[in-house]
Coordinates of C-alpha atoms in Angstrom, one line a residue:
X2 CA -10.6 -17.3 34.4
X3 CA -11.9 -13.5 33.2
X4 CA -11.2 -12.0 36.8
X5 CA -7.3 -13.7 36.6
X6 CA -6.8 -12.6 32.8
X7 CA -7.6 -8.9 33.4
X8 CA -6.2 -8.4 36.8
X9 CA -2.9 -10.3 34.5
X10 CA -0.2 -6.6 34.0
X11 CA 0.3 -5.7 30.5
X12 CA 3.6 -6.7 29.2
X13 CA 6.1 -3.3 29.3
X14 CA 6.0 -1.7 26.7
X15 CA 10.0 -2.4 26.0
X16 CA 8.6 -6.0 25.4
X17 CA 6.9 -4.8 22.1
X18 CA 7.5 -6.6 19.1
X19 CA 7.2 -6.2 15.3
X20 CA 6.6 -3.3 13.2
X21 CA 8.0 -0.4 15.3
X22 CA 9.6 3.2 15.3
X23 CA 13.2 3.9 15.2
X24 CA 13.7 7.3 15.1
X25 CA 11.6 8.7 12.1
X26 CA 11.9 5.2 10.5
X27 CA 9.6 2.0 11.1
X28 CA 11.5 -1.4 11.2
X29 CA 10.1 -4.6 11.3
X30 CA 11.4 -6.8 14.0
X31 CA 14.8 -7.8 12.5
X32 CA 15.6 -4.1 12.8
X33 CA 15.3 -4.0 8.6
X34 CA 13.6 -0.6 7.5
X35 CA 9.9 -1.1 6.0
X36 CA 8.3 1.9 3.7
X37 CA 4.8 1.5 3.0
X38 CA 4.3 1.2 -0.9
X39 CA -0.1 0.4 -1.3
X40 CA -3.7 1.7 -1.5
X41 CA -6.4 1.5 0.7
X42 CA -9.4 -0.9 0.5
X43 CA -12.8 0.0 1.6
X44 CA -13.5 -3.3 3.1
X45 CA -16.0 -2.0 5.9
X46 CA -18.8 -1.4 2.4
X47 CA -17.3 -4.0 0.2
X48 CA -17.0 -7.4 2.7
X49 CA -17.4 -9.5 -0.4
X50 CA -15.1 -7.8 -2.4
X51 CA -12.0 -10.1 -0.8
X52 CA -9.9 -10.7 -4.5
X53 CA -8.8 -7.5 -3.8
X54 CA -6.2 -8.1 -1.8
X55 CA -4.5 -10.4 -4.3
X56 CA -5.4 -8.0 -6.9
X57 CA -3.8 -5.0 -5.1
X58 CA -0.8 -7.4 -4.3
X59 CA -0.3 -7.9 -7.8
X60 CA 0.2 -4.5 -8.8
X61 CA 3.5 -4.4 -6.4
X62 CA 2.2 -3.3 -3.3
X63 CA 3.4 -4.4 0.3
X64 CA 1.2 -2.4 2.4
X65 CA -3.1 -2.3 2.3
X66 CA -5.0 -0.1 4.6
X67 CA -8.4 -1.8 5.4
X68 CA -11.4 0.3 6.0
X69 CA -13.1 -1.1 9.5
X70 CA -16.1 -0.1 11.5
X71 CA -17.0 -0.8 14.3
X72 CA -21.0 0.3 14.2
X73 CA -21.1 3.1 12.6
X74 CA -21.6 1.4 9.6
X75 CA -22.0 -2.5 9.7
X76 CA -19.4 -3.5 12.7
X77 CA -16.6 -6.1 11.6
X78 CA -16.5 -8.4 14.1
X79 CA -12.9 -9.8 15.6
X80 CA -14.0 -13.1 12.9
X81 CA -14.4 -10.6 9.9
X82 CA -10.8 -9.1 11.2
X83 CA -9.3 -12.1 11.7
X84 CA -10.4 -13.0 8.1
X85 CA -8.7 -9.7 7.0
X86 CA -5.8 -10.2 8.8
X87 CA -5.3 -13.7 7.0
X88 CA -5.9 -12.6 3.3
X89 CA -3.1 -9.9 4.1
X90 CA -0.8 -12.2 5.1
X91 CA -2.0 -14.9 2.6
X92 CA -1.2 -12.2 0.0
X93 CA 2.1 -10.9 1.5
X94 CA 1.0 -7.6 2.5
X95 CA 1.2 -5.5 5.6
X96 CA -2.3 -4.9 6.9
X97 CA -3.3 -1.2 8.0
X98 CA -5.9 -0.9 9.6
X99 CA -8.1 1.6 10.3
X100 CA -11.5 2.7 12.1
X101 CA -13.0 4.8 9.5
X102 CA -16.4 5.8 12.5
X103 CA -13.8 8.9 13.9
X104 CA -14.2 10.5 10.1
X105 CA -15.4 14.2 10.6
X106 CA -15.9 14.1 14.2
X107 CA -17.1 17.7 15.3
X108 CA -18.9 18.4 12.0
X109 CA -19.9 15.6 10.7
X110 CA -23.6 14.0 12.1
X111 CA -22.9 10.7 13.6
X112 CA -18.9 10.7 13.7
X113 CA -17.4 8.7 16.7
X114 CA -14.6 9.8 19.4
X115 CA -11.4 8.1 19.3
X116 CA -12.1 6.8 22.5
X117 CA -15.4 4.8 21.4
X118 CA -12.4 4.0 18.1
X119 CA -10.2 2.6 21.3
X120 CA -13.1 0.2 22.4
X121 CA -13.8 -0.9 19.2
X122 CA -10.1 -2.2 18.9
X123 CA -10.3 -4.2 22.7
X124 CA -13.4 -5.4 21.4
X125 CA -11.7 -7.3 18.7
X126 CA -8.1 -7.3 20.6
X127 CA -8.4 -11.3 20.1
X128 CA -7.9 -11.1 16.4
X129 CA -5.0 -8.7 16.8
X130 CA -2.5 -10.7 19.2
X131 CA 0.3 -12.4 18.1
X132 CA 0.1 -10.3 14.8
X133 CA 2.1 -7.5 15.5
X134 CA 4.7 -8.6 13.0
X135 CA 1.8 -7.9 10.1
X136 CA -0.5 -5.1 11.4
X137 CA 0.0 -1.9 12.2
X138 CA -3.4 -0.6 14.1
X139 CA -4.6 3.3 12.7
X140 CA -6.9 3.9 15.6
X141 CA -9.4 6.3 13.7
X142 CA -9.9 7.7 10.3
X143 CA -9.6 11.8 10.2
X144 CA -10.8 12.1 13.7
X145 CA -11.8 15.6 13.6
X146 CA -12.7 17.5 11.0
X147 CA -12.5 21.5 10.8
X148 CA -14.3 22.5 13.8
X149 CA -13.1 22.7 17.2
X150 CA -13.9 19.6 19.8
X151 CA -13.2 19.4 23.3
X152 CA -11.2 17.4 24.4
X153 CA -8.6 18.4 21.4
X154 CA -6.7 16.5 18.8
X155 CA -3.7 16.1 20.8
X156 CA -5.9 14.9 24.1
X157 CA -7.8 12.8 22.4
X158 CA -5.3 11.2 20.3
X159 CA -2.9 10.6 23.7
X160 CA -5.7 8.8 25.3
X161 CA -6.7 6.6 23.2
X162 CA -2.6 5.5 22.7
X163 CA -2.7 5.1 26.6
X164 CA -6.0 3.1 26.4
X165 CA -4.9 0.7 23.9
X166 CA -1.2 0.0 25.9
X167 CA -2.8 -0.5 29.3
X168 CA -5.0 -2.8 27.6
X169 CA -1.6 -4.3 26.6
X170 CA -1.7 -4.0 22.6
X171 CA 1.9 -3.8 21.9
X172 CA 1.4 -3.2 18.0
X173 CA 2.6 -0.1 16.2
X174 CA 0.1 2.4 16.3
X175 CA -0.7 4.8 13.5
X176 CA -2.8 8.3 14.2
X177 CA -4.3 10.6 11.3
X178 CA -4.2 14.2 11.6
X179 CA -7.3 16.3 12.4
X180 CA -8.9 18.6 9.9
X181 CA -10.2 16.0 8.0
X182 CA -6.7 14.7 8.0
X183 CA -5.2 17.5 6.3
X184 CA -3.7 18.9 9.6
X185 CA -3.9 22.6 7.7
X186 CA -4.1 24.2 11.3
X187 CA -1.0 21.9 12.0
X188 CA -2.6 20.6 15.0
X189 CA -0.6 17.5 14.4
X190 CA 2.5 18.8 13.4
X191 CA 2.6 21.1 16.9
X192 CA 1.7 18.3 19.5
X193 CA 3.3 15.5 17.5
X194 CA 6.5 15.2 19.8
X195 CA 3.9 15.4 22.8
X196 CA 1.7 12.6 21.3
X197 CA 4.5 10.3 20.6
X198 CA 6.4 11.0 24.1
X199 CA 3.0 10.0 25.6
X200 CA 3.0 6.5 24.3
X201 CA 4.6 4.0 26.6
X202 CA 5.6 1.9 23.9
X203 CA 7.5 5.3 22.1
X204 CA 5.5 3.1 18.8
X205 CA 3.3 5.8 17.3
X206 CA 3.3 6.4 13.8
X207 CA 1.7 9.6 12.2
X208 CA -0.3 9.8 8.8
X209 CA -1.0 12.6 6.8
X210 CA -3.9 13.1 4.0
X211 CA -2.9 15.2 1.1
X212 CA -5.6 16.6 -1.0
X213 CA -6.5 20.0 -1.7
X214 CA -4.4 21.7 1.3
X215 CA -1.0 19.8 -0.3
X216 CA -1.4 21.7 -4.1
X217 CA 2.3 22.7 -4.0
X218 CA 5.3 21.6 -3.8
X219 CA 6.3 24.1 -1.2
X220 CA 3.6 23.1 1.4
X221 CA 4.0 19.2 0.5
X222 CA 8.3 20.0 1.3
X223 CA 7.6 22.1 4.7
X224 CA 5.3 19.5 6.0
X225 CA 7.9 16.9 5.2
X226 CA 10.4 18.3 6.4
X227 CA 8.7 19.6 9.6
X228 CA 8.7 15.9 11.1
X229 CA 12.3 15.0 9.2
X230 CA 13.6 18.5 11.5
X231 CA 11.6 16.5 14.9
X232 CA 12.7 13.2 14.1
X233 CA 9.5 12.0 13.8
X234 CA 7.5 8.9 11.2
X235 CA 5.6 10.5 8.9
X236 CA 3.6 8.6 6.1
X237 CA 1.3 9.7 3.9
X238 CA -1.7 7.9 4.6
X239 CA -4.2 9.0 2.2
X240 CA -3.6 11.2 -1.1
X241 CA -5.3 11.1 -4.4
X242 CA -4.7 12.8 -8.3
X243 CA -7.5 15.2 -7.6
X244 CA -10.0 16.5 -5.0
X245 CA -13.4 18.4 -4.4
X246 CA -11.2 20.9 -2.2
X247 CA -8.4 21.3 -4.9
X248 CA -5.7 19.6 -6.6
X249 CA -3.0 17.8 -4.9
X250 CA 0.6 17.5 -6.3
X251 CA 1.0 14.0 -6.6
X252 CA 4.0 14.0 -8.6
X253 CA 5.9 16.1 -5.6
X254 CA 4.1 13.9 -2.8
X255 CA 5.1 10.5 -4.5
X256 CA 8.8 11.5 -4.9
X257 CA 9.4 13.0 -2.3
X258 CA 7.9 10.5 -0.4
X259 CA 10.4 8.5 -2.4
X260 CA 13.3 10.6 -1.6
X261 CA 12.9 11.0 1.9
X262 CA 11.9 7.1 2.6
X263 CA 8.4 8.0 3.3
X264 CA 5.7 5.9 2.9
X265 CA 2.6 6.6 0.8
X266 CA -1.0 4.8 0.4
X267 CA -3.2 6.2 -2.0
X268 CA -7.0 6.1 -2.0
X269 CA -8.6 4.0 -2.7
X270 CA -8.7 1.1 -4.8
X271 CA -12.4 1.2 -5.8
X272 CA -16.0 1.7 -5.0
X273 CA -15.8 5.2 -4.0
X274 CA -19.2 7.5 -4.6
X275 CA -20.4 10.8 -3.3
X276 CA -18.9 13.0 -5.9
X277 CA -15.2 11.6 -5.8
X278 CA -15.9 8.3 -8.1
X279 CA -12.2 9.6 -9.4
X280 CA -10.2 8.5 -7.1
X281 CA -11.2 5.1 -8.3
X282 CA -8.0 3.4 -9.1
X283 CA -9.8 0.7 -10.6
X284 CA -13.0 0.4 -12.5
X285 CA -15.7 -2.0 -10.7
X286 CA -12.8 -4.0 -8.5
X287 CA -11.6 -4.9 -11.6
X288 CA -7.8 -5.0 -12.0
X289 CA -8.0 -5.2 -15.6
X290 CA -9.5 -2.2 -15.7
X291 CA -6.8 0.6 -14.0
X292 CA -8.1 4.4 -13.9
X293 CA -5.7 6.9 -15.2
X294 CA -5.3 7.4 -11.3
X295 CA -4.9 3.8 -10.8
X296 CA -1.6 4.0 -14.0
X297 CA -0.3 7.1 -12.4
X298 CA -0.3 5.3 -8.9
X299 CA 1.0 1.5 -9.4
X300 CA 3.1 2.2 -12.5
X301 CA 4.0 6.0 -12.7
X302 CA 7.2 7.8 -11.7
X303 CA 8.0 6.8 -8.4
X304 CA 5.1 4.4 -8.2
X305 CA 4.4 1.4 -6.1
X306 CA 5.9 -0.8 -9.0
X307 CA 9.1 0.8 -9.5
X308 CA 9.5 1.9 -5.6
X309 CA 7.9 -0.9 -3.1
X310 CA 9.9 -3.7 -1.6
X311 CA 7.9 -6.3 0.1
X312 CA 8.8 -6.8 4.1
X313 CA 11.6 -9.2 5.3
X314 CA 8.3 -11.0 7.6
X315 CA 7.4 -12.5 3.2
X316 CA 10.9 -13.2 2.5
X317 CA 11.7 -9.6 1.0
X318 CA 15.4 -9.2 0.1
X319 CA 17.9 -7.7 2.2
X320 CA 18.2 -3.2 2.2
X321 CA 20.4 -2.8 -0.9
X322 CA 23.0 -0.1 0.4
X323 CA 24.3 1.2 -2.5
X324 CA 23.8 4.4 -3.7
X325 CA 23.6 5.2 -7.7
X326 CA 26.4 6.9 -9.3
X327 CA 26.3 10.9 -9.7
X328 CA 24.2 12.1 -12.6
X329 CA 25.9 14.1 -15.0
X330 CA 25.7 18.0 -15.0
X331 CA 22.2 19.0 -16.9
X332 CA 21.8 20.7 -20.0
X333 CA 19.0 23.1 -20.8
X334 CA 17.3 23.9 -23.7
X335 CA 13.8 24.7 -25.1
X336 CA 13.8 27.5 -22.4
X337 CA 10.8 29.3 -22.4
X338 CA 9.1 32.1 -20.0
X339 CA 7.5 29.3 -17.7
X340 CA 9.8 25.9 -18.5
X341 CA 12.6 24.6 -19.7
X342 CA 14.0 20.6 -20.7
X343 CA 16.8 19.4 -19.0
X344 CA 18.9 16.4 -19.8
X345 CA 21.8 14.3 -18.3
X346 CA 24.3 11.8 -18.5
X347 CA 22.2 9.2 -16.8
X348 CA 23.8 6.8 -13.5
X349 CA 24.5 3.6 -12.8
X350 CA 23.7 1.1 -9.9
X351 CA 24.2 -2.0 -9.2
X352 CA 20.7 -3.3 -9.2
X353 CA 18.9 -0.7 -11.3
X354 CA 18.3 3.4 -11.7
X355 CA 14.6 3.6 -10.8
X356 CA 14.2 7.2 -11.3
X357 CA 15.4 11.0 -11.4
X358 CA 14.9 13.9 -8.9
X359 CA 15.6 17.7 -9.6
X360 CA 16.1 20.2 -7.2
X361 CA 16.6 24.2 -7.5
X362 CA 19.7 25.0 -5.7
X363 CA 17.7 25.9 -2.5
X364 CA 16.5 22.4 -2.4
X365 CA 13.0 22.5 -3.5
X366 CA 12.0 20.1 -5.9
X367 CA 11.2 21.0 -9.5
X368 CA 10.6 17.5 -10.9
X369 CA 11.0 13.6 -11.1
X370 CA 11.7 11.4 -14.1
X371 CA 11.7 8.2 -14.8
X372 CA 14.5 9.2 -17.6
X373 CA 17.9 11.2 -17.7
X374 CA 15.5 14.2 -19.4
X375 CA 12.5 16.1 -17.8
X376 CA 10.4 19.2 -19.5
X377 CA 9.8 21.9 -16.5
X378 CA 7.0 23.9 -16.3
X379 CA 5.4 26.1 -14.1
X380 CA 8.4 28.0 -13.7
X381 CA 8.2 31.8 -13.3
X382 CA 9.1 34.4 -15.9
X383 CA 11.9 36.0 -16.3
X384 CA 14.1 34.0 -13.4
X385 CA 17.5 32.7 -12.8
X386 CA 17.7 29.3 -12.1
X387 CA 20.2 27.0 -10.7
X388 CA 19.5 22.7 -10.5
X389 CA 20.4 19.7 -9.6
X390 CA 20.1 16.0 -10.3
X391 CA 19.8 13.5 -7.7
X392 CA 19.2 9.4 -8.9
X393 CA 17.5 7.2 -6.4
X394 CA 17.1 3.3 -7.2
X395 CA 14.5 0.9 -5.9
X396 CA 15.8 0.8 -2.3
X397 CA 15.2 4.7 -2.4
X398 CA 19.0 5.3 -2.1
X399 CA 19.9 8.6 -3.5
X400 CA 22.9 9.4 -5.3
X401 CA 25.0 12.2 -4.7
X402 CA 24.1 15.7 -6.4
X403 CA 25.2 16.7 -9.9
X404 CA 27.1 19.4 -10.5
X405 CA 24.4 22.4 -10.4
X406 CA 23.4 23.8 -14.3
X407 CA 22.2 27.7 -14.4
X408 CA 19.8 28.9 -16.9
X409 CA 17.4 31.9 -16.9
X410 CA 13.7 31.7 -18.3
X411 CA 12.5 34.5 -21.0
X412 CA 9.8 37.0 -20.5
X413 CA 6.1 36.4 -20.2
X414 CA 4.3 37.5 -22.6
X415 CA 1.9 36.2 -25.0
X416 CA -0.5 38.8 -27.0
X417 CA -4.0 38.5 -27.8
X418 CA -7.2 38.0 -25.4
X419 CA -8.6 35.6 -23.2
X420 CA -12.1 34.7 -21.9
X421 CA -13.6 33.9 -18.8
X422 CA -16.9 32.3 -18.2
X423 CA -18.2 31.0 -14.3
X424 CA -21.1 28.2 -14.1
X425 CA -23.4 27.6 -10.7
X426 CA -23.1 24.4 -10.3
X427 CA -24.9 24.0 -7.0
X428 CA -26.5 26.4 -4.7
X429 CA -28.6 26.7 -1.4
X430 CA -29.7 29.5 1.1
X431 CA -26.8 30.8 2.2
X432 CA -24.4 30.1 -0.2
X433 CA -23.5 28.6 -3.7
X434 CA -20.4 26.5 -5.5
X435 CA -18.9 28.1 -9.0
X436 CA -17.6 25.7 -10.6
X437 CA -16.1 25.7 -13.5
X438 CA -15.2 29.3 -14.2
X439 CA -13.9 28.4 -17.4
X440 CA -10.8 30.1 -18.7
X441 CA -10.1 30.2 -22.7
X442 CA -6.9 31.1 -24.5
X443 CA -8.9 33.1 -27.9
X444 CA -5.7 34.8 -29.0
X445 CA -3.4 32.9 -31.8
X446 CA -0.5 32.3 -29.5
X447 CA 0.4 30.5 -26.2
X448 CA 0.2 32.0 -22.5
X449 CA 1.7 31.6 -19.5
X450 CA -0.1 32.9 -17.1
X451 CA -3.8 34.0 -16.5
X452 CA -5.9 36.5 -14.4
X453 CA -9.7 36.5 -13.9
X454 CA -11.6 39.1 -12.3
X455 CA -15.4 39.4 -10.9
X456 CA -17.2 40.7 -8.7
X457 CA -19.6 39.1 -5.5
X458 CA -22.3 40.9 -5.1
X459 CA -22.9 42.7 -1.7
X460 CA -23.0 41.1 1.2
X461 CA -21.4 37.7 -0.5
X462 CA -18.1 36.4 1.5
X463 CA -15.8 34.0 -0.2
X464 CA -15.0 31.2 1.5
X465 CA -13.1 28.7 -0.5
X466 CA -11.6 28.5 -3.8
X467 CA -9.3 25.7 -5.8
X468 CA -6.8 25.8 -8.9
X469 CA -6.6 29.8 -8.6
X470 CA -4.2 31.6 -6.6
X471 CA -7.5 34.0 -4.7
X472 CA -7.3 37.5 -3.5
X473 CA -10.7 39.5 -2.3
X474 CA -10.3 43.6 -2.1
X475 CA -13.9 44.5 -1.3
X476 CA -16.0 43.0 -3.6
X477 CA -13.8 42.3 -6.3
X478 CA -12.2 39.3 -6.5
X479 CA -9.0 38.5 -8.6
X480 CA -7.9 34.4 -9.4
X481 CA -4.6 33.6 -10.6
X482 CA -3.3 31.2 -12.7
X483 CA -1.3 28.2 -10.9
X484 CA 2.1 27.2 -11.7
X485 CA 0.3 23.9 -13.5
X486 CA -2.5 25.9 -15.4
X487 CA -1.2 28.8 -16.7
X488 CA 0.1 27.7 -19.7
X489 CA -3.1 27.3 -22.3
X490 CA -2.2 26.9 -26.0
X491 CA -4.3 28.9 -28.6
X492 CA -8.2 27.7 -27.9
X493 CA -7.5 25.1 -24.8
X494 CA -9.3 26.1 -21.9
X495 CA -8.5 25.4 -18.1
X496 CA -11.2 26.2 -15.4
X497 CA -10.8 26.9 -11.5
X498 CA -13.5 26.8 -8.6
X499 CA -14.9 28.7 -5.8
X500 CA -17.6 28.6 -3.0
X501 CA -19.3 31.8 -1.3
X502 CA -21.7 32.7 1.7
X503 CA -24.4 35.2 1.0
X504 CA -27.3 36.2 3.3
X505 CA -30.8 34.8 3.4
X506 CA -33.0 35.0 0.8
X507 CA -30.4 37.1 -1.5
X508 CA -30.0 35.0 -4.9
X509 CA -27.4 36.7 -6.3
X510 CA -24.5 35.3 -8.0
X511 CA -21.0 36.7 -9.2
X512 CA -20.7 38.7 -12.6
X513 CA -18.2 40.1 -14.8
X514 CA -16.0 37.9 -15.5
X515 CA -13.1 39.6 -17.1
X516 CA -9.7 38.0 -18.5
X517 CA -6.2 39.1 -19.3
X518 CA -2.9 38.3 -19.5

């Protein structure tokens, strides 16, 4: 009975059911649109912790990503995914899941290729058939990290699609970027139309992580709109408040996640360790207890509460096509040299005004709101503006554009002095982290913006910084203030990061630490 199943064809792949792409959209099988509104859950460490998918479900979400292994840690066997499967559709959720053994490969010790991922999933294929209405299969977690691997992302990635649909899984198939899923060489982005025309099943489904690479709202747009420009499905498939490697816009990445229809699934719901206990969105697996990460995420501007509609597969209501009315044209006040407030006459819809969106006239996005008023900051000195209003409602339908409001910010400025003071926190033989270099406002009135030099001592190579804009001439060394820590009120502080190389048996550390305006 073996020998007849496996000589049996695969069923073609214009057979496939379910969740699928259309275009740069995913649709469930009655052709209605689905956008992924969840967390994930690091089930592969925490197999007891099984209320969490009610929990996570009752915070709004539609969509969990499940953290799998298949022996790099302890191996879930097709039972445990089976189990998993069930308590996703018991709790009326669409089940991601994901091999988290590919995390790192290339630099991290013991790291799996997505081929061994592509095993893992025929080894539990039993659980997965006849579910492709519920799960969408991420074949491996960050499968590469920074270095390069042979063969490369794109390779990789288009064999193991091929491997899964000759083994005739038919399910939507979602692939993380490399670079630790960060994709800041844009491996991803520049073979993604060559990944996805390699799939038989034209079903593949690409996630970015946004941490540290995604700080601004400039590389969070471009890398949005690099896949809207290919006509490719993007979702963000990992981002947090706040990283090791930096500090991620979350506010840009959720709405314009929003705004486009993308999806979003932030990590993780709890459990974490290693140095990022943060990104906890929950205390102990406890949702009575929701971080400040865990508020901003579930019930935030453009947050799974206010922005997730559960699939048509649980009975979710049919796509509400109607657009909000225009906002009215925004009035500024409170101008300063780095922000303004803006207000509006606010819209109407015919189910509910979930949010706000504002836009420079070039189209970049300046804020969201869950109100007809927003303070901007981080807006440079000294500049004309011109802005927008867009209103989006639950559905994400926007509305049309207000009419555009011009204002133009004052001067920097800002007498008095500043201090800077940088703290080793950990070091080793060839190279150290600073962190924080903290930054102090001394004077009696408010700043905008910041600069910090120093100096490495010779032979000492940067190599990474965070929450500084970083320039190196030599040995000196000059930081930056960002466009969301500039502005320090008399005494409050803000701090930024670094991490250097420095030959053998040289202890030296940076001095001179010098601040101004």
């Amino acid at each position: 009975m073996l020998a007849a199943f496996l000589v049996l064809p695969a069923v073609p792949a214009s057979a496939a059911t379910g969740l699928r792409v259309s275009g740069a959209k995913i649709l469930e099988s009655n052709g209605q649109e689905f956008v992924m509104r969840g967390t994930s859950h690091a089930h592969t460490w925490y197999a007891t912790q099984t209320k969490a998918f009610a929990d996570i479900k009752s915070l709004k979400a539609n969509t969990v990503r499940v953290v799998l292994s298949g022996g790099r840690w302890t191996a879930n066997t097709a039972a445990d995914v089976a189990n998993v499967v069930a308590l996703c559709k018991q709790n009326k959720l669409i089940c991601v899941l994901e091999n988290h053994d590919t995390t790192g490969y290339g630099e991290q010790s013991g790291a799996y290729t997505l081929d061994q991922a592509a095993n893992y999933w025929i080894s539990v294929k039993s659980a997965l058939v006849g579910q492709e209405d519920y799960v969408i299969v991420n074949i491996g977690n960050e499968p590469v990290g920074n270095n390069a691997v042979t063969p490369g992302w794109a390779a990789a990635t288009t064999a193991a699609i091929q491997k899964l649909r000759t083994n005739g899984f038919e399910h939507a198939i979602m692939v993380d970027a490399p670079n630790w899923g960060q994709d800041w060489q844009f491996g991803m982005r520049d073979n993604a139309r060559a990944v996805f025309d390699s799939d038989p099943a034209k079903n593949t489904i690409f996630s970015i992580h946004m941490y540290g690479v995604f700080d601004t709202a400039a590389e969070i747009n471009a890398y949005m709109d690099a896949f809207k420009t290919a006509g490719l499905p993007l979702v963000v498939g990992e981002f947090g408040f706040n990283h090791s490697d930096g500090d991620p816009d979350e506010d840009t990445i959720m709405a314009q996640a929003v705004s486009r229809g993308l999806g979003y699934l932030g990590w993780s719901w709890s459990g974490n360790g290693g140095g990022v206990e943060y990104l906890d969105q929950v205390t102990n697996f406890d949702v009575t207890q929701l971080t400040s990460w865990g508020q901003r995420l579930f019930n935030g501007a453009n947050g799974i509460a206010a922005t997730s509609k559960q699939a048509s597969i649980y009975g979710g209501g049919t796509t509400d096509p109607t657009p909000p009315s225009t906002p009215g044209t925004p009035a500024a006040s409170n101008i300063t040299s780095s922000g303004a407030t803006l207000t509006w006459t606010a819209s109407t819809d015919n189910v509910g005004v979930a949010g706000y969106d504002v836009y420079t006239s070039t189209g970049t996005a300046l804020g969201s709101t869950a109100t007809n008023s927003i303070a901007l900051t981080g807006l440079s000195a000294a500049t004309a503006y011109q802005v927008y209003v867009k209103a989006r409602d639950a559905a994400g339908n926007q509305s049309a554009q207000s009419p555009a409001a011009s204002f133009t910010t004052l001067s920097g400025g800002g007498g008095g002095g500043c201090t800077a003071a940088g703290t080793v926190q950990s070091q080793w033989g060839t190279g150290y982290v600073v962190q924080p270099v903290t930054v102090t406002n001394t004077s009696t009135s408010a700043k905008t913006s910041w600069t910090v030099t120093f100096t490495l001592p010779a032979g000492h190579t940067l190599t990474g910084s965070w929450n500084a804009a970083v320039t190196v001439s030599g040995q000196t060394v000059t930081a930056k203030s960002m466009g969301y820590n500039g502005t320090l009120a008399p005494n409050a502080s803000t701090s930024f990061g670094l991490q250097a190389s420095r030959p053998t048996g040289n202890t030296s550390v940076p001095s001179g630490y010098t601040c101004a305006n």
